[in-house]
Amino acid sequence: MRLKILTVDDSKTVRIIVKKSFKGFDCEITEAQNGVEGLAMAAKVNPDIILLDITMPVMDGVEMLTKLKSDPALKAIPVIMLTAEAGRENVMKIAKIGVRDYIVKPFKEDVLVDKVSRVVDLRPAGEAEPVQKKIDDPIDILVVDDKPAIINQVKEGVAHTPWNIHGVSSTGEAIDFCQKKIPDCIVISLSLPEDAAITLFRIIRSNAKTKYIPLFGLSVKTAVEEQARAQQAGFSTIIHKPIDFEEFENKVGKAVNLDASGKYFEMGEGYMTVKLPKTCNASVVNEVSTYLKAKTSEAVNSGISKIIFDAQGVSSLNMDLIKLLLHSMKTCRDLSLKYALTGNDVVIEESKKFEESKDWKFCDSVETAKASI
Amino acid sequence: MQQTFPIKDDELEALAKNAIDSVFSTMLNRSTTIQEVIKIDEDNHPEGIQLPVDASMPMIAGTVGFLGNLTGIIYIFMELPLAMEATCSLLDMEEHEIGTDDHELVNDAIGELTNMIVGTFKNDLSNKGYECRMTIPSILRGSNFSIEPAEVALRRIFKFDCGGRSFVIDVLMKEEN
């Protein structure tokens, strides 16, 4: 999908320069000459980002920004101010209203492109949209730790996944690795000697090719000081030793933006099964909810009209899960889809304790559930 | 009687030079040098002054004002051929693509360059503690310009050279109480 950029400037020259700057990228530029036109255009095209001048006739940039941020339908659109006005008073005023960045004229075109690319996914023209990797696709994780035992522990901990764990022991080796292959995620031991973790973090972040790689710090829970320093430096997250691999997989999945729907949703002939895992805590329920609408639409579009909610593996029923199932069943009814529930003895027993679920009928297997609808 | 102005002459020259250098190098990839600085007092030029340019040459003048602790106006007078070159460079276009009659595009480009120059000048003033806000640029075309300000504390004219072509910036300012 083409990226939509809206440039709001009373100067035709600036609007032409903006167009010229993004010529080599897969975007569609729309223009407005003042704040009034800018708001109307924003509502019409729903841009991915707005480049906004301050000093304009009719309605200036500050007023437009204020109105944009108070409109529920438009307030999420990121705005970069592009202006000759850089006084402290102005900067403070617009920072309070909420801008993502600020470019002071005169500006180099590559600065404009760089700042926009930090906010939205700017792809060169003609380049295909990257395919989102799935949770069961192979990804490359680089572990930087001077203790081989830790690297082996990570390899063993994720051995059941198709993920490739590459271990190196020093900053130099890590940089060499990244020059040959860009990993999807890097885990750095925070206890590397001579502050090497922070040094490596800065080197990775300052390189255009590696600056967006998620960087995890690895530390023992009690090393509070080194964790605070890592967080201050900007590490994406901290993984505690001994590593909880379920948590580790979740964090990597989220940081690398892996499509985890395959863990829960399965399409079969005429059926979609929603397989609920053993631990259905708030985070898992939230993840399933995130995919539910899209996967249900996908199922309907491919001709599937029956859904099985499989809770046989669930160890304990809780209110979050009940709410998820209530919501899912309502969605099915709204879409005229047939559905059935499966559950084990514990789930069936616990469901009777809640007002919302006391009347639910469970099947004892997926096959029985299929036959019942 | 003329007021004592809080910014010294060498500071003002540095502000003007920085504003011009910054905009010309960043937007046009061109360098400039100061050729002449003219100091004007009420006493020595009560009737105004002829600008240090060829009076017969067609010119384009961009102007932007600023209001705040310091109030003023800055004019950029540019010979038309330089204005055309600057427009082409700014928009990455050839002269024939613009056309000699396309006043609107050249006016807009020079207006924007003036806006950036005055913006840089004004931002430097802000860094010195003088907060002000800018007006929207306007453009004049003609030749044999003469500016006769009604009441200013300070007026300085800087003549610049850019690759053999001249342009002038005329700075008029007063301090607000």
CSV table of C-alpha atoms in Angstrom, one decimal, chain A residues 8-372:
chain,number,residue,atom,x,y,z
A,8,VAL,CA,0.5,21.7,4.2
A,9,ASP,CA,2.4,24.9,3.3
A,10,ASP,CA,1.4,28.2,1.7
A,11,SER,CA,4.6,28.1,-0.4
A,12,LYS,CA,4.3,26.2,-3.7
A,13,THR,CA,8.1,26.0,-3.6
A,14,VAL,CA,8.1,24.0,-0.4
A,15,ARG,CA,5.4,21.7,-1.7
A,16,ILE,CA,7.4,21.1,-4.8
A,17,ILE,CA,10.5,20.4,-2.8
A,18,VAL,CA,8.6,17.9,-0.6
A,19,LYS,CA,7.3,16.1,-3.7
A,20,LYS,CA,10.8,16.1,-5.1
A,21,SER,CA,12.3,14.7,-1.9
A,22,PHE,CA,10.0,11.6,-1.9
A,23,LYS,CA,10.1,11.0,-5.7
A,24,GLY,CA,12.1,7.8,-5.3
A,25,PHE,CA,9.7,6.4,-2.6
A,26,ASP,CA,6.5,4.5,-2.8
A,27,CYS,CA,4.3,7.4,-1.7
A,28,GLU,CA,1.4,9.6,-2.8
A,29,ILE,CA,1.7,13.3,-1.9
A,30,THR,CA,-1.3,15.4,-1.4
A,31,GLU,CA,-1.1,19.2,-0.9
A,32,ALA,CA,-2.9,21.9,1.0
A,33,GLN,CA,-2.1,25.6,1.1
A,34,ASN,CA,-3.3,26.5,4.6
A,35,GLY,CA,-4.7,24.9,7.8
A,36,VAL,CA,-8.3,25.0,6.7
A,37,GLU,CA,-7.5,23.1,3.5
A,38,GLY,CA,-5.1,20.9,5.5
A,39,LEU,CA,-7.8,19.7,7.8
A,40,ALA,CA,-10.2,19.0,5.0
A,41,MET,CA,-7.6,17.1,3.1
A,42,ALA,CA,-6.6,15.1,6.2
A,43,ALA,CA,-10.2,14.1,6.7
A,44,LYS,CA,-10.6,13.2,3.0
A,45,VAL,CA,-7.4,11.2,2.4
A,46,ASN,CA,-6.5,10.0,5.9
A,47,PRO,CA,-2.7,10.5,5.4
A,48,ASP,CA,-0.1,8.4,7.1
A,49,ILE,CA,1.8,11.5,8.0
A,50,ILE,CA,1.4,15.3,7.8
A,51,LEU,CA,4.2,17.8,7.1
A,52,LEU,CA,3.0,21.1,8.5
A,53,ASP,CA,4.2,24.7,8.1
A,54,ILE,CA,3.6,27.1,11.0
A,55,THR,CA,3.2,30.6,9.4
A,56,MET,CA,0.4,30.4,6.9
A,57,PRO,CA,-2.5,32.7,6.0
A,58,VAL,CA,-6.2,31.8,6.7
A,59,MET,CA,-5.3,29.2,9.4
A,60,ASP,CA,-1.8,28.8,10.7
A,61,GLY,CA,0.0,25.5,11.5
A,62,VAL,CA,-0.5,25.8,15.3
A,63,GLU,CA,-4.2,26.2,15.0
A,64,MET,CA,-4.5,23.4,12.5
A,65,LEU,CA,-2.4,21.1,14.8
A,66,THR,CA,-4.7,22.0,17.7
A,67,LYS,CA,-7.8,21.2,15.8
A,68,LEU,CA,-6.3,18.0,14.4
A,69,LYS,CA,-5.4,16.7,17.8
A,70,SER,CA,-8.8,17.4,19.2
A,71,ASP,CA,-10.5,15.4,16.4
A,72,PRO,CA,-10.9,11.8,17.5
A,73,ALA,CA,-10.8,10.6,13.8
A,74,LEU,CA,-7.6,12.5,13.0
A,75,LYS,CA,-5.6,12.9,16.2
A,76,ALA,CA,-3.5,9.7,15.6
A,77,ILE,CA,-2.0,11.0,12.4
A,78,PRO,CA,1.7,11.9,13.1
A,79,VAL,CA,2.7,15.4,12.3
A,80,ILE,CA,6.2,16.8,11.5
A,81,MET,CA,6.5,20.6,11.6
A,82,LEU,CA,8.4,22.0,8.7
A,83,THR,CA,9.0,25.6,9.4
A,84,ALA,CA,11.3,28.6,9.4
A,85,GLU,CA,10.1,29.5,13.0
A,86,ALA,CA,12.4,27.9,15.5
A,87,GLY,CA,12.1,30.2,18.5
A,88,ARG,CA,12.0,28.4,21.9
A,89,GLU,CA,8.5,29.7,22.6
A,90,ASN,CA,7.2,28.2,19.4
A,91,VAL,CA,8.9,24.9,19.9
A,92,MET,CA,7.5,24.6,23.5
A,93,LYS,CA,4.0,25.5,22.3
A,94,ILE,CA,3.8,23.0,19.5
A,95,ALA,CA,5.6,20.3,21.5
A,96,LYS,CA,2.8,20.6,24.1
A,97,ILE,CA,0.2,20.1,21.4
A,98,GLY,CA,2.0,17.0,20.2
A,99,VAL,CA,4.2,16.8,17.1
A,100,ARG,CA,6.4,13.8,16.3
A,101,ASP,CA,9.4,15.9,15.0
A,102,TYR,CA,10.4,19.3,14.0
A,103,ILE,CA,12.4,20.4,10.9
A,104,VAL,CA,13.8,23.9,10.7
A,105,LYS,CA,14.1,25.5,7.2
A,106,PRO,CA,16.5,25.6,5.5
A,107,PHE,CA,16.7,21.8,5.3
A,108,LYS,CA,18.4,19.2,3.2
A,109,GLU,CA,16.0,16.8,1.4
A,110,ASP,CA,17.7,13.8,2.9
A,111,VAL,CA,17.1,15.1,6.4
A,112,LEU,CA,13.4,15.4,5.5
A,113,VAL,CA,13.3,11.8,4.2
A,114,ASP,CA,15.3,10.5,7.2
A,115,LYS,CA,12.9,12.2,9.7
A,116,VAL,CA,9.8,10.9,7.9
A,117,SER,CA,11.2,7.4,7.7
A,118,ARG,CA,11.7,7.4,11.5
A,119,VAL,CA,7.9,7.9,11.9
A,120,VAL,CA,6.4,5.8,9.0
A,121,ASP,CA,7.5,2.9,6.9
A,122,LEU,CA,9.0,4.6,3.9
A,123,ARG,CA,9.9,2.1,1.1
A,124,PRO,CA,11.7,2.8,-2.1
A,125,ALA,CA,9.4,2.9,-5.2
A,126,GLY,CA,9.0,-0.5,-6.8
A,127,GLU,CA,10.1,-2.4,-3.7
A,128,ALA,CA,7.5,-5.0,-2.7
A,129,GLU,CA,5.8,-4.6,0.7
A,130,PRO,CA,7.7,-6.8,3.2
A,131,VAL,CA,5.9,-9.9,4.1
A,132,GLN,CA,5.2,-10.2,7.8
A,133,LYS,CA,7.1,-13.1,9.2
A,134,LYS,CA,5.1,-15.8,11.0
A,135,ILE,CA,5.8,-17.2,14.5
A,136,ASP,CA,6.9,-20.4,12.9
A,137,ASP,CA,9.2,-18.8,10.3
A,138,PRO,CA,12.9,-19.0,10.8
A,139,ILE,CA,14.4,-15.8,12.2
A,140,ASP,CA,18.0,-14.9,13.2
A,141,ILE,CA,18.8,-14.0,16.8
A,142,LEU,CA,22.3,-12.9,17.7
A,143,VAL,CA,23.3,-13.5,21.3
A,144,VAL,CA,26.3,-11.6,22.5
A,145,ASP,CA,27.7,-13.1,25.7
A,146,ASP,CA,31.2,-14.0,26.8
A,147,LYS,CA,29.8,-17.1,28.6
A,148,PRO,CA,29.2,-20.0,26.1
A,149,ALA,CA,26.9,-21.7,28.6
A,150,ILE,CA,24.4,-18.9,28.3
A,151,ILE,CA,24.5,-19.0,24.5
A,152,ASN,CA,23.9,-22.8,24.7
A,153,GLN,CA,21.0,-22.2,27.2
A,154,VAL,CA,19.3,-19.9,24.7
A,155,LYS,CA,19.8,-22.4,21.9
A,156,GLU,CA,18.3,-25.2,23.9
A,157,GLY,CA,15.5,-23.0,25.3
A,158,VAL,CA,14.2,-22.2,21.8
A,159,ALA,CA,15.2,-25.5,20.2
A,160,HIS,CA,11.5,-26.3,19.6
A,161,THR,CA,11.2,-23.2,17.3
A,162,PRO,CA,12.6,-22.8,13.9
A,163,TRP,CA,14.6,-19.8,15.1
A,164,ASN,CA,18.4,-19.6,14.5
A,165,ILE,CA,20.5,-18.6,17.4
A,166,HIS,CA,23.9,-17.3,16.6
A,167,GLY,CA,26.3,-16.8,19.5
A,168,VAL,CA,29.3,-14.4,19.7
A,169,SER,CA,31.4,-13.4,22.6
A,170,SER,CA,32.5,-9.8,21.9
A,171,THR,CA,31.6,-6.5,20.5
A,172,GLY,CA,33.9,-6.9,17.5
A,173,GLU,CA,32.5,-10.3,16.6
A,174,ALA,CA,29.0,-8.9,16.9
A,175,ILE,CA,29.8,-6.0,14.5
A,176,ASP,CA,31.4,-8.5,12.0
A,177,PHE,CA,28.3,-10.7,12.2
A,178,CYS,CA,26.0,-7.7,11.4
A,179,GLN,CA,28.1,-6.7,8.4
A,180,LYS,CA,27.5,-10.1,6.9
A,181,LYS,CA,23.9,-10.7,8.0
A,182,ILE,CA,21.4,-8.4,9.6
A,183,PRO,CA,19.8,-10.4,12.5
A,184,ASP,CA,16.1,-9.9,13.4
A,185,CYS,CA,16.9,-9.4,17.1
A,186,ILE,CA,20.1,-9.0,19.2
A,187,VAL,CA,20.4,-10.1,22.8
A,188,ILE,CA,23.4,-8.5,24.6
A,189,SER,CA,24.7,-9.5,28.0
A,190,LEU,CA,24.8,-6.4,30.1
A,191,SER,CA,27.7,-7.9,32.2
A,192,LEU,CA,30.2,-7.8,29.3
A,193,PRO,CA,33.4,-6.3,30.5
A,194,GLU,CA,34.3,-2.6,30.1
A,195,ASP,CA,30.8,-1.4,29.5
A,196,ALA,CA,30.8,-3.2,26.1
A,197,ALA,CA,27.0,-3.7,26.1
A,198,ILE,CA,26.4,0.0,26.1
A,199,THR,CA,29.1,0.6,23.5
A,200,LEU,CA,27.7,-2.1,21.2
A,201,PHE,CA,24.2,-0.7,21.7
A,202,ARG,CA,25.4,2.8,20.5
A,203,ILE,CA,27.3,1.3,17.5
A,204,ILE,CA,24.3,-0.7,16.4
A,205,ARG,CA,21.9,2.2,16.8
A,206,SER,CA,24.2,4.6,14.8
A,207,ASN,CA,24.4,2.3,11.8
A,208,ALA,CA,21.6,2.9,9.2
A,209,LYS,CA,21.3,-0.8,8.5
A,210,THR,CA,21.0,-2.0,12.1
A,211,LYS,CA,19.5,1.0,13.8
A,212,TYR,CA,15.9,-0.5,14.0
A,213,ILE,CA,16.9,-4.0,15.2
A,214,PRO,CA,15.3,-4.8,18.6
A,215,LEU,CA,18.0,-4.9,21.2
A,216,PHE,CA,17.5,-6.9,24.4
A,217,GLY,CA,19.7,-6.7,27.4
A,218,LEU,CA,20.4,-9.9,29.3
A,219,SER,CA,21.0,-9.6,33.0
A,220,VAL,CA,20.6,-11.3,36.4
A,221,LYS,CA,17.6,-10.0,38.2
A,222,THR,CA,19.6,-8.5,41.1
A,223,ALA,CA,21.9,-6.4,38.9
A,224,VAL,CA,19.6,-3.4,39.2
A,225,GLU,CA,22.3,-0.8,38.4
A,226,GLU,CA,23.3,-2.3,35.0
A,227,GLN,CA,19.7,-2.7,34.1
A,228,ALA,CA,18.9,0.9,34.9
A,229,ARG,CA,21.8,2.0,32.7
A,230,ALA,CA,20.7,-0.2,29.8
A,231,GLN,CA,17.1,1.1,30.1
A,232,GLN,CA,18.4,4.7,30.1
A,233,ALA,CA,20.5,3.9,27.0
A,234,GLY,CA,17.4,2.8,25.2
A,235,PHE,CA,17.5,-1.1,25.2
A,236,SER,CA,14.1,-2.4,23.9
A,237,THR,CA,13.7,-4.7,26.9
A,238,ILE,CA,15.6,-6.6,29.6
A,239,ILE,CA,15.6,-10.4,29.8
A,240,HIS,CA,16.3,-11.8,33.2
A,241,LYS,CA,18.6,-14.7,34.0
A,242,PRO,CA,17.6,-17.5,34.5
A,243,ILE,CA,15.6,-17.0,31.3
A,244,ASP,CA,11.9,-17.7,31.3
A,245,PHE,CA,11.7,-19.0,27.7
A,246,GLU,CA,8.0,-18.6,27.3
A,247,GLU,CA,8.4,-14.9,28.2
A,248,PHE,CA,11.5,-14.7,25.9
A,249,GLU,CA,9.6,-16.1,22.9
A,250,ASN,CA,6.7,-13.7,23.5
A,251,LYS,CA,9.0,-10.7,23.8
A,252,VAL,CA,10.9,-11.6,20.6
A,253,GLY,CA,7.7,-12.3,18.8
A,254,LYS,CA,6.4,-8.8,19.7
A,255,ALA,CA,9.7,-7.0,19.0
A,256,VAL,CA,10.2,-8.6,15.6
A,257,ASN,CA,6.5,-8.2,14.9
A,258,LEU,CA,6.0,-11.9,14.1
A,259,ASP,CA,2.5,-12.9,13.2
A,260,ALA,CA,1.7,-15.2,16.1
A,261,SER,CA,-1.9,-16.1,14.9
A,262,GLY,CA,-0.7,-19.5,13.8
A,263,LYS,CA,-0.3,-20.5,17.5
A,264,TYR,CA,-4.0,-20.1,18.0
A,265,PHE,CA,-5.9,-20.2,14.7
A,266,GLU,CA,-6.1,-23.1,12.3
A,267,MET,CA,-8.1,-23.2,9.1
A,268,GLY,CA,-9.5,-26.6,8.1
A,269,GLU,CA,-12.1,-27.8,5.6
A,270,GLY,CA,-15.2,-25.9,6.5
A,271,TYR,CA,-13.9,-25.1,10.1
A,272,MET,CA,-11.7,-22.6,11.8
A,273,THR,CA,-10.3,-23.8,15.2
A,274,VAL,CA,-9.3,-21.4,17.8
A,275,LYS,CA,-6.9,-23.3,20.0
A,276,LEU,CA,-6.5,-21.8,23.4
A,277,PRO,CA,-3.2,-22.5,25.2
A,278,LYS,CA,-2.6,-23.9,28.7
A,279,THR,CA,-1.9,-20.5,30.3
A,280,CYS,CA,-4.5,-18.0,29.2
A,281,ASN,CA,-3.4,-15.0,31.1
A,282,ALA,CA,-4.3,-11.4,30.2
A,283,SER,CA,-1.4,-11.1,27.7
A,284,VAL,CA,-2.4,-14.3,25.8
A,285,VAL,CA,-6.1,-13.3,25.8
A,286,ASN,CA,-5.0,-9.9,24.5
A,287,GLU,CA,-3.0,-11.5,21.7
A,288,VAL,CA,-5.8,-13.8,20.6
A,289,SER,CA,-8.2,-10.8,20.7
A,290,THR,CA,-5.8,-8.8,18.4
A,291,TYR,CA,-6.0,-11.5,15.7
A,292,LEU,CA,-9.6,-12.6,16.2
A,293,LYS,CA,-11.4,-10.0,13.9
A,294,ALA,CA,-8.9,-10.5,11.0
A,295,LYS,CA,-8.8,-14.2,11.2
A,296,THR,CA,-12.6,-14.5,11.4
A,297,SER,CA,-12.9,-12.2,8.3
A,298,GLU,CA,-10.3,-14.4,6.6
A,299,ALA,CA,-12.3,-17.5,7.5
A,300,VAL,CA,-15.6,-16.0,6.2
A,301,ASN,CA,-13.9,-14.9,3.0
A,302,SER,CA,-12.6,-18.3,2.3
A,303,GLY,CA,-16.0,-19.9,2.8
A,304,ILE,CA,-15.7,-21.1,6.3
A,305,SER,CA,-18.9,-20.8,8.4
A,306,LYS,CA,-18.1,-22.9,11.5
A,307,ILE,CA,-15.8,-22.1,14.4
A,308,ILE,CA,-14.6,-24.3,17.2
A,309,PHE,CA,-13.2,-22.7,20.4
A,310,ASP,CA,-10.9,-25.4,21.7
A,311,ALA,CA,-10.3,-25.0,25.4
A,312,GLN,CA,-9.3,-28.6,26.1
A,313,GLY,CA,-5.7,-27.6,26.9
A,314,VAL,CA,-6.5,-24.7,29.2
A,315,SER,CA,-5.4,-25.3,32.8
A,316,SER,CA,-7.8,-22.8,34.4
A,317,LEU,CA,-10.6,-20.6,33.4
A,318,ASN,CA,-10.5,-16.9,34.3
A,319,MET,CA,-12.6,-13.8,33.7
A,320,ASP,CA,-10.3,-12.5,30.9
A,321,LEU,CA,-10.8,-15.8,29.0
A,322,ILE,CA,-14.5,-15.8,29.6
A,323,LYS,CA,-14.8,-12.2,28.3
A,324,LEU,CA,-12.8,-13.3,25.2
A,325,LEU,CA,-15.1,-16.2,24.6
A,326,LEU,CA,-18.2,-14.1,25.2
A,327,HIS,CA,-17.0,-11.6,22.7
A,328,SER,CA,-16.0,-14.3,20.2
A,329,MET,CA,-19.4,-16.0,20.4
A,330,LYS,CA,-21.2,-12.7,19.9
A,331,THR,CA,-19.0,-12.0,16.8
A,332,CYS,CA,-20.1,-15.5,15.5
A,333,ARG,CA,-23.7,-14.7,16.1
A,334,ASP,CA,-23.4,-11.3,14.4
A,335,LEU,CA,-21.9,-12.9,11.4
A,336,SER,CA,-24.3,-15.9,11.4
A,337,LEU,CA,-21.4,-18.3,12.0
A,338,LYS,CA,-22.0,-21.6,13.8
A,339,TYR,CA,-19.7,-22.3,16.7
A,340,ALA,CA,-19.0,-24.9,19.4
A,341,LEU,CA,-16.9,-25.1,22.6
A,342,THR,CA,-14.6,-27.9,23.8
A,343,GLY,CA,-13.3,-28.1,27.3
A,344,ASN,CA,-11.7,-30.4,29.8
A,345,ASP,CA,-13.2,-31.4,33.2
A,346,VAL,CA,-11.5,-28.4,35.0
A,347,VAL,CA,-12.7,-25.9,32.5
A,348,ILE,CA,-16.2,-27.3,32.6
A,349,GLU,CA,-16.3,-27.3,36.3
A,350,GLU,CA,-15.0,-23.8,36.6
A,351,SER,CA,-17.3,-22.4,34.0
A,352,LYS,CA,-20.3,-23.3,36.3
A,353,LYS,CA,-18.9,-20.9,38.9
A,354,PHE,CA,-19.3,-17.8,36.8
A,355,GLU,CA,-22.7,-16.3,36.0
A,356,GLU,CA,-21.6,-15.5,32.4
A,357,SER,CA,-20.5,-19.0,31.6
A,358,LYS,CA,-22.6,-21.3,33.8
A,359,ASP,CA,-24.9,-22.3,30.9
A,360,TRP,CA,-22.2,-23.0,28.3
A,361,LYS,CA,-22.2,-26.4,26.7
A,362,PHE,CA,-18.8,-28.0,26.1
A,363,CYS,CA,-17.9,-30.9,23.9
A,364,ASP,CA,-15.2,-33.3,25.0
A,365,SER,CA,-13.3,-33.3,21.7
A,366,VAL,CA,-12.9,-31.3,18.5
A,367,GLU,CA,-14.4,-34.1,16.5
A,368,THR,CA,-17.5,-34.1,18.7
A,369,ALA,CA,-17.7,-30.3,18.4
A,370,LYS,CA,-17.5,-30.5,14.6
A,371,ALA,CA,-20.3,-33.1,14.6
A,372,SER,CA,-22.5,-30.9,16.9
